[in-house]
């Protein structure tokens, strides 16, 4: 398992030797807070992020969930959908997500049995970045200019998602892909695993969730 910069407060080994580590768990100072919460799940492709996020549906208090699909992850959750535990919502850009948030807030997002969704899973929120770059015609712009143009809308989106647990009793799970980044400190190169977002967007995303989970492959296990 890769080391983290924070002491994990929980660890679980899933199928295939995946390790799920909570790297941030912000305290909740309100003893009367509802069961609804928010979480960010990030890691490389193929590590089981989608399945981990959907595992909350094993608890009836969190289902059904609206699955906001930016990344074509529907096949991995076909069983949940068939069991009426998941309401499929494909999206491309931020405006699509905002529409679904309004559906959820007003109780108009329901499963086939007419039950209102209690959770929102966005998979993967990091994929909204290239989609928004394309929508805005920023493909030829410098990365720093792209980030500057996208950050305001993402901050608004993260604010809306953050309010759902407190104001509407909706649990929110945001999935993000990760990438490897080489950072040189003096003469030593360090390989880091970071969310596949502009740093300015990634920082706002991390600040918007109560729990942050990183999923990586377990290495060197005996």
GROMACS .gro file of C-alpha atoms in nm:
model
  222
    1UNK     CA    1   0.000   0.000   0.000
    2UNK     CA    2   0.131   0.342  -0.083
    3UNK     CA    3   0.201   0.566   0.211
    4UNK     CA    4  -0.022   0.864   0.280
    5UNK     CA    5   0.049   1.208   0.420
    6UNK     CA    6  -0.215   1.165   0.691
    7UNK     CA    7  -0.270   0.895   0.947
    8UNK     CA    8  -0.555   0.676   0.815
    9UNK     CA    9  -0.853   0.633   1.042
   10UNK     CA   10  -0.982   0.322   0.867
   11UNK     CA   11  -0.852   0.062   0.630
   12UNK     CA   12  -1.021  -0.222   0.445
   13UNK     CA   13  -0.894  -0.478   0.196
   14UNK     CA   14  -1.135  -0.547  -0.087
   15UNK     CA   15  -1.155  -0.797  -0.368
   16UNK     CA   16  -0.836  -0.842  -0.562
   17UNK     CA   17  -0.621  -0.706  -0.280
   18UNK     CA   18  -0.732  -0.346  -0.320
   19UNK     CA   19  -0.668  -0.127  -0.020
   20UNK     CA   20  -0.908   0.148   0.073
   21UNK     CA   21  -0.758   0.408   0.303
   22UNK     CA   22  -0.929   0.706   0.456
   23UNK     CA   23  -0.673   0.985   0.438
   24UNK     CA   24  -0.893   1.265   0.566
   25UNK     CA   25  -1.182   1.254   0.810
   26UNK     CA   26  -1.292   1.597   0.920
   27UNK     CA   27  -1.469   1.596   1.260
   28UNK     CA   28  -1.839   1.667   1.275
   29UNK     CA   29  -1.901   1.903   1.565
   30UNK     CA   30  -2.279   1.875   1.545
   31UNK     CA   31  -2.402   1.580   1.752
   32UNK     CA   32  -2.746   1.613   1.593
   33UNK     CA   33  -2.612   1.594   1.236
   34UNK     CA   34  -2.812   1.365   1.005
   35UNK     CA   35  -2.679   1.034   0.883
   36UNK     CA   36  -2.617   1.190   0.540
   37UNK     CA   37  -2.256   1.281   0.472
   38UNK     CA   38  -2.015   1.354   0.187
   39UNK     CA   39  -1.708   1.171   0.063
   40UNK     CA   40  -1.448   1.190  -0.209
   41UNK     CA   41  -1.307   0.868  -0.358
   42UNK     CA   42  -0.997   0.881  -0.575
   43UNK     CA   43  -0.737   0.651  -0.727
   44UNK     CA   44  -0.617   0.507  -1.060
   45UNK     CA   45  -0.851   0.337  -1.307
   46UNK     CA   46  -0.943  -0.021  -1.230
   47UNK     CA   47  -0.896   0.001  -0.852
   48UNK     CA   48  -1.266  -0.042  -0.769
   49UNK     CA   49  -1.363   0.319  -0.694
   50UNK     CA   50  -1.708   0.283  -0.846
   51UNK     CA   51  -1.785  -0.041  -0.664
   52UNK     CA   52  -1.657   0.105  -0.337
   53UNK     CA   53  -1.880   0.410  -0.377
   54UNK     CA   54  -2.180   0.192  -0.458
   55UNK     CA   55  -2.119  -0.030  -0.156
   56UNK     CA   56  -2.299   0.226   0.060
   57UNK     CA   57  -2.620   0.095  -0.098
   58UNK     CA   58  -2.583  -0.216   0.116
   59UNK     CA   59  -2.728   0.005   0.389
   60UNK     CA   60  -3.091   0.077   0.311
   61UNK     CA   61  -3.062   0.419   0.473
   62UNK     CA   62  -2.856   0.538   0.176
   63UNK     CA   63  -3.058   0.397  -0.113
   64UNK     CA   64  -3.165   0.438  -0.375
   65UNK     CA   65  -2.884   0.649  -0.522
   66UNK     CA   66  -2.868   0.866  -0.830
   67UNK     CA   67  -2.567   0.753  -1.032
   68UNK     CA   68  -2.437   1.056  -1.222
   69UNK     CA   69  -2.230   0.894  -1.495
   70UNK     CA   70  -1.962   1.111  -1.658
   71UNK     CA   71  -1.729   0.819  -1.727
   72UNK     CA   72  -1.934   0.534  -1.875
   73UNK     CA   73  -1.935   0.336  -1.551
   74UNK     CA   74  -2.290   0.205  -1.581
   75UNK     CA   75  -2.197  -0.162  -1.663
   76UNK     CA   76  -2.020  -0.198  -1.327
   77UNK     CA   77  -2.343  -0.114  -1.146
   78UNK     CA   78  -2.596  -0.302  -1.357
   79UNK     CA   79  -2.694  -0.521  -1.062
   80UNK     CA   80  -2.773  -0.220  -0.843
   81UNK     CA   81  -2.984  -0.067  -1.118
   82UNK     CA   82  -3.176  -0.391  -1.173
   83UNK     CA   83  -3.251  -0.404  -0.800
   84UNK     CA   84  -3.393  -0.050  -0.805
   85UNK     CA   85  -3.110   0.069  -0.581
   86UNK     CA   86  -2.973   0.300  -0.846
   87UNK     CA   87  -3.118   0.565  -1.078
   88UNK     CA   88  -2.897   0.614  -1.384
   89UNK     CA   89  -2.827   0.972  -1.495
   90UNK     CA   90  -2.571   1.026  -1.777
   91UNK     CA   91  -2.408   1.369  -1.790
   92UNK     CA   92  -2.139   1.552  -1.984
   93UNK     CA   93  -2.085   1.897  -1.832
   94UNK     CA   94  -2.141   2.086  -1.506
   95UNK     CA   95  -2.479   2.221  -1.615
   96UNK     CA   96  -2.607   1.862  -1.645
   97UNK     CA   97  -2.497   1.786  -1.289
   98UNK     CA   98  -2.666   2.102  -1.160
   99UNK     CA   99  -2.996   1.991  -1.315
  100UNK     CA  100  -2.973   1.657  -1.135
  101UNK     CA  101  -2.890   1.828  -0.806
  102UNK     CA  102  -3.213   2.025  -0.843
  103UNK     CA  103  -3.404   1.704  -0.921
  104UNK     CA  104  -3.268   1.545  -0.606
  105UNK     CA  105  -3.332   1.852  -0.390
  106UNK     CA  106  -3.695   1.873  -0.499
  107UNK     CA  107  -3.762   1.500  -0.468
  108UNK     CA  108  -3.817   1.455  -0.841
  109UNK     CA  109  -3.535   1.200  -0.881
  110UNK     CA  110  -3.702   0.867  -0.803
  111UNK     CA  111  -3.654   0.500  -0.884
  112UNK     CA  112  -3.904   0.282  -1.068
  113UNK     CA  113  -4.084   0.208  -0.741
  114UNK     CA  114  -4.138   0.580  -0.683
  115UNK     CA  115  -3.887   0.606  -0.400
  116UNK     CA  116  -3.686   0.929  -0.373
  117UNK     CA  117  -3.310   0.892  -0.397
  118UNK     CA  118  -3.115   0.937  -0.075
  119UNK     CA  119  -2.763   0.945  -0.220
  120UNK     CA  120  -2.580   1.097  -0.515
  121UNK     CA  121  -2.276   0.929  -0.674
  122UNK     CA  122  -2.078   1.128  -0.932
  123UNK     CA  123  -1.843   0.916  -1.143
  124UNK     CA  124  -1.603   1.066  -1.223
  125UNK     CA  125  -1.614   1.434  -1.134
  126UNK     CA  126  -1.260   1.477  -1.272
  127UNK     CA  127  -1.391   1.388  -1.619
  128UNK     CA  128  -1.593   1.709  -1.618
  129UNK     CA  129  -1.267   1.902  -1.663
  130UNK     CA  130  -1.184   1.789  -2.022
  131UNK     CA  131  -1.553   1.807  -2.112
  132UNK     CA  132  -1.575   2.167  -1.992
  133UNK     CA  133  -1.252   2.256  -2.173
  134UNK     CA  134  -1.406   2.126  -2.494
  135UNK     CA  135  -1.739   2.302  -2.431
  136UNK     CA  136  -1.568   2.634  -2.371
  137UNK     CA  137  -1.331   2.596  -2.666
  138UNK     CA  138  -1.024   2.615  -2.442
  139UNK     CA  139  -0.833   2.332  -2.606
  140UNK     CA  140  -0.559   2.561  -2.738
  141UNK     CA  141  -0.526   2.765  -2.418
  142UNK     CA  142  -0.242   2.724  -2.171
  143UNK     CA  143  -0.317   2.492  -1.876
  144UNK     CA  144  -0.304   2.780  -1.628
  145UNK     CA  145  -0.557   2.972  -1.836
  146UNK     CA  146  -0.780   2.665  -1.862
  147UNK     CA  147  -0.769   2.622  -1.485
  148UNK     CA  148  -0.846   2.989  -1.428
  149UNK     CA  149  -1.148   2.969  -1.659
  150UNK     CA  150  -1.288   2.652  -1.499
  151UNK     CA  151  -1.228   2.713  -1.130
  152UNK     CA  152  -1.524   2.949  -1.060
  153UNK     CA  153  -1.783   2.703  -1.196
  154UNK     CA  154  -1.628   2.412  -1.012
  155UNK     CA  155  -1.624   2.604  -0.684
  156UNK     CA  156  -1.994   2.676  -0.724
  157UNK     CA  157  -2.062   2.310  -0.805
  158UNK     CA  158  -1.864   2.190  -0.504
  159UNK     CA  159  -2.056   2.432  -0.285
  160UNK     CA  160  -2.388   2.295  -0.410
  161UNK     CA  161  -2.274   1.936  -0.349
  162UNK     CA  162  -2.146   2.022  -0.003
  163UNK     CA  163  -2.485   2.162   0.095
  164UNK     CA  164  -2.681   1.849   0.000
  165UNK     CA  165  -2.609   1.643   0.317
  166UNK     CA  166  -2.685   1.929   0.556
  167UNK     CA  167  -2.973   2.098   0.377
  168UNK     CA  168  -3.141   1.803   0.203
  169UNK     CA  169  -3.024   1.494   0.391
  170UNK     CA  170  -2.860   1.355   0.076
  171UNK     CA  171  -2.531   1.164   0.099
  172UNK     CA  172  -2.286   1.263  -0.177
  173UNK     CA  173  -1.995   1.055  -0.308
  174UNK     CA  174  -1.766   1.217  -0.564
  175UNK     CA  175  -1.526   0.990  -0.754
  176UNK     CA  176  -1.207   1.125  -0.915
  177UNK     CA  177  -0.939   0.958  -1.123
  178UNK     CA  178  -0.575   0.984  -1.023
  179UNK     CA  179  -0.244   1.014  -1.206
  180UNK     CA  180   0.123   0.971  -1.120
  181UNK     CA  181   0.333   1.282  -1.092
  182UNK     CA  182   0.711   1.308  -1.055
  183UNK     CA  183   0.834   1.577  -0.818
  184UNK     CA  184   1.206   1.647  -0.781
  185UNK     CA  185   1.331   1.763  -0.443
  186UNK     CA  186   1.700   1.844  -0.473
  187UNK     CA  187   1.854   1.547  -0.652
  188UNK     CA  188   1.583   1.305  -0.547
  189UNK     CA  189   1.277   1.233  -0.762
  190UNK     CA  190   0.956   1.132  -0.585
  191UNK     CA  191   0.664   0.954  -0.752
  192UNK     CA  192   0.335   1.087  -0.622
  193UNK     CA  193  -0.022   0.978  -0.685
  194UNK     CA  194  -0.245   1.284  -0.718
  195UNK     CA  195  -0.604   1.352  -0.830
  196UNK     CA  196  -0.618   1.398  -1.207
  197UNK     CA  197  -0.729   1.761  -1.186
  198UNK     CA  198  -0.575   2.104  -1.201
  199UNK     CA  199  -0.430   2.164  -0.852
  200UNK     CA  200  -0.659   2.463  -0.801
  201UNK     CA  201  -0.965   2.248  -0.876
  202UNK     CA  202  -0.835   1.952  -0.674
  203UNK     CA  203  -0.784   2.166  -0.364
  204UNK     CA  204  -1.139   2.302  -0.382
  205UNK     CA  205  -1.273   1.950  -0.436
  206UNK     CA  206  -1.090   1.808  -0.135
  207UNK     CA  207  -1.214   2.095   0.081
  208UNK     CA  208  -1.573   2.026  -0.025
  209UNK     CA  209  -1.600   1.674   0.119
  210UNK     CA  210  -1.610   1.552   0.477
  211UNK     CA  211  -1.425   1.226   0.412
  212UNK     CA  212  -1.153   1.164   0.155
  213UNK     CA  213  -1.067   0.808   0.051
  214UNK     CA  214  -0.780   0.692  -0.166
  215UNK     CA  215  -0.793   0.352  -0.334
  216UNK     CA  216  -0.469   0.186  -0.449
  217UNK     CA  217  -0.345  -0.166  -0.516
  218UNK     CA  218  -0.187  -0.340  -0.222
  219UNK     CA  219   0.180  -0.404  -0.293
  220UNK     CA  220   0.419  -0.646  -0.128
  221UNK     CA  221   0.149  -0.810   0.083
  222UNK     CA  222   0.232  -1.138   0.257
   0.00000   0.00000   0.00000
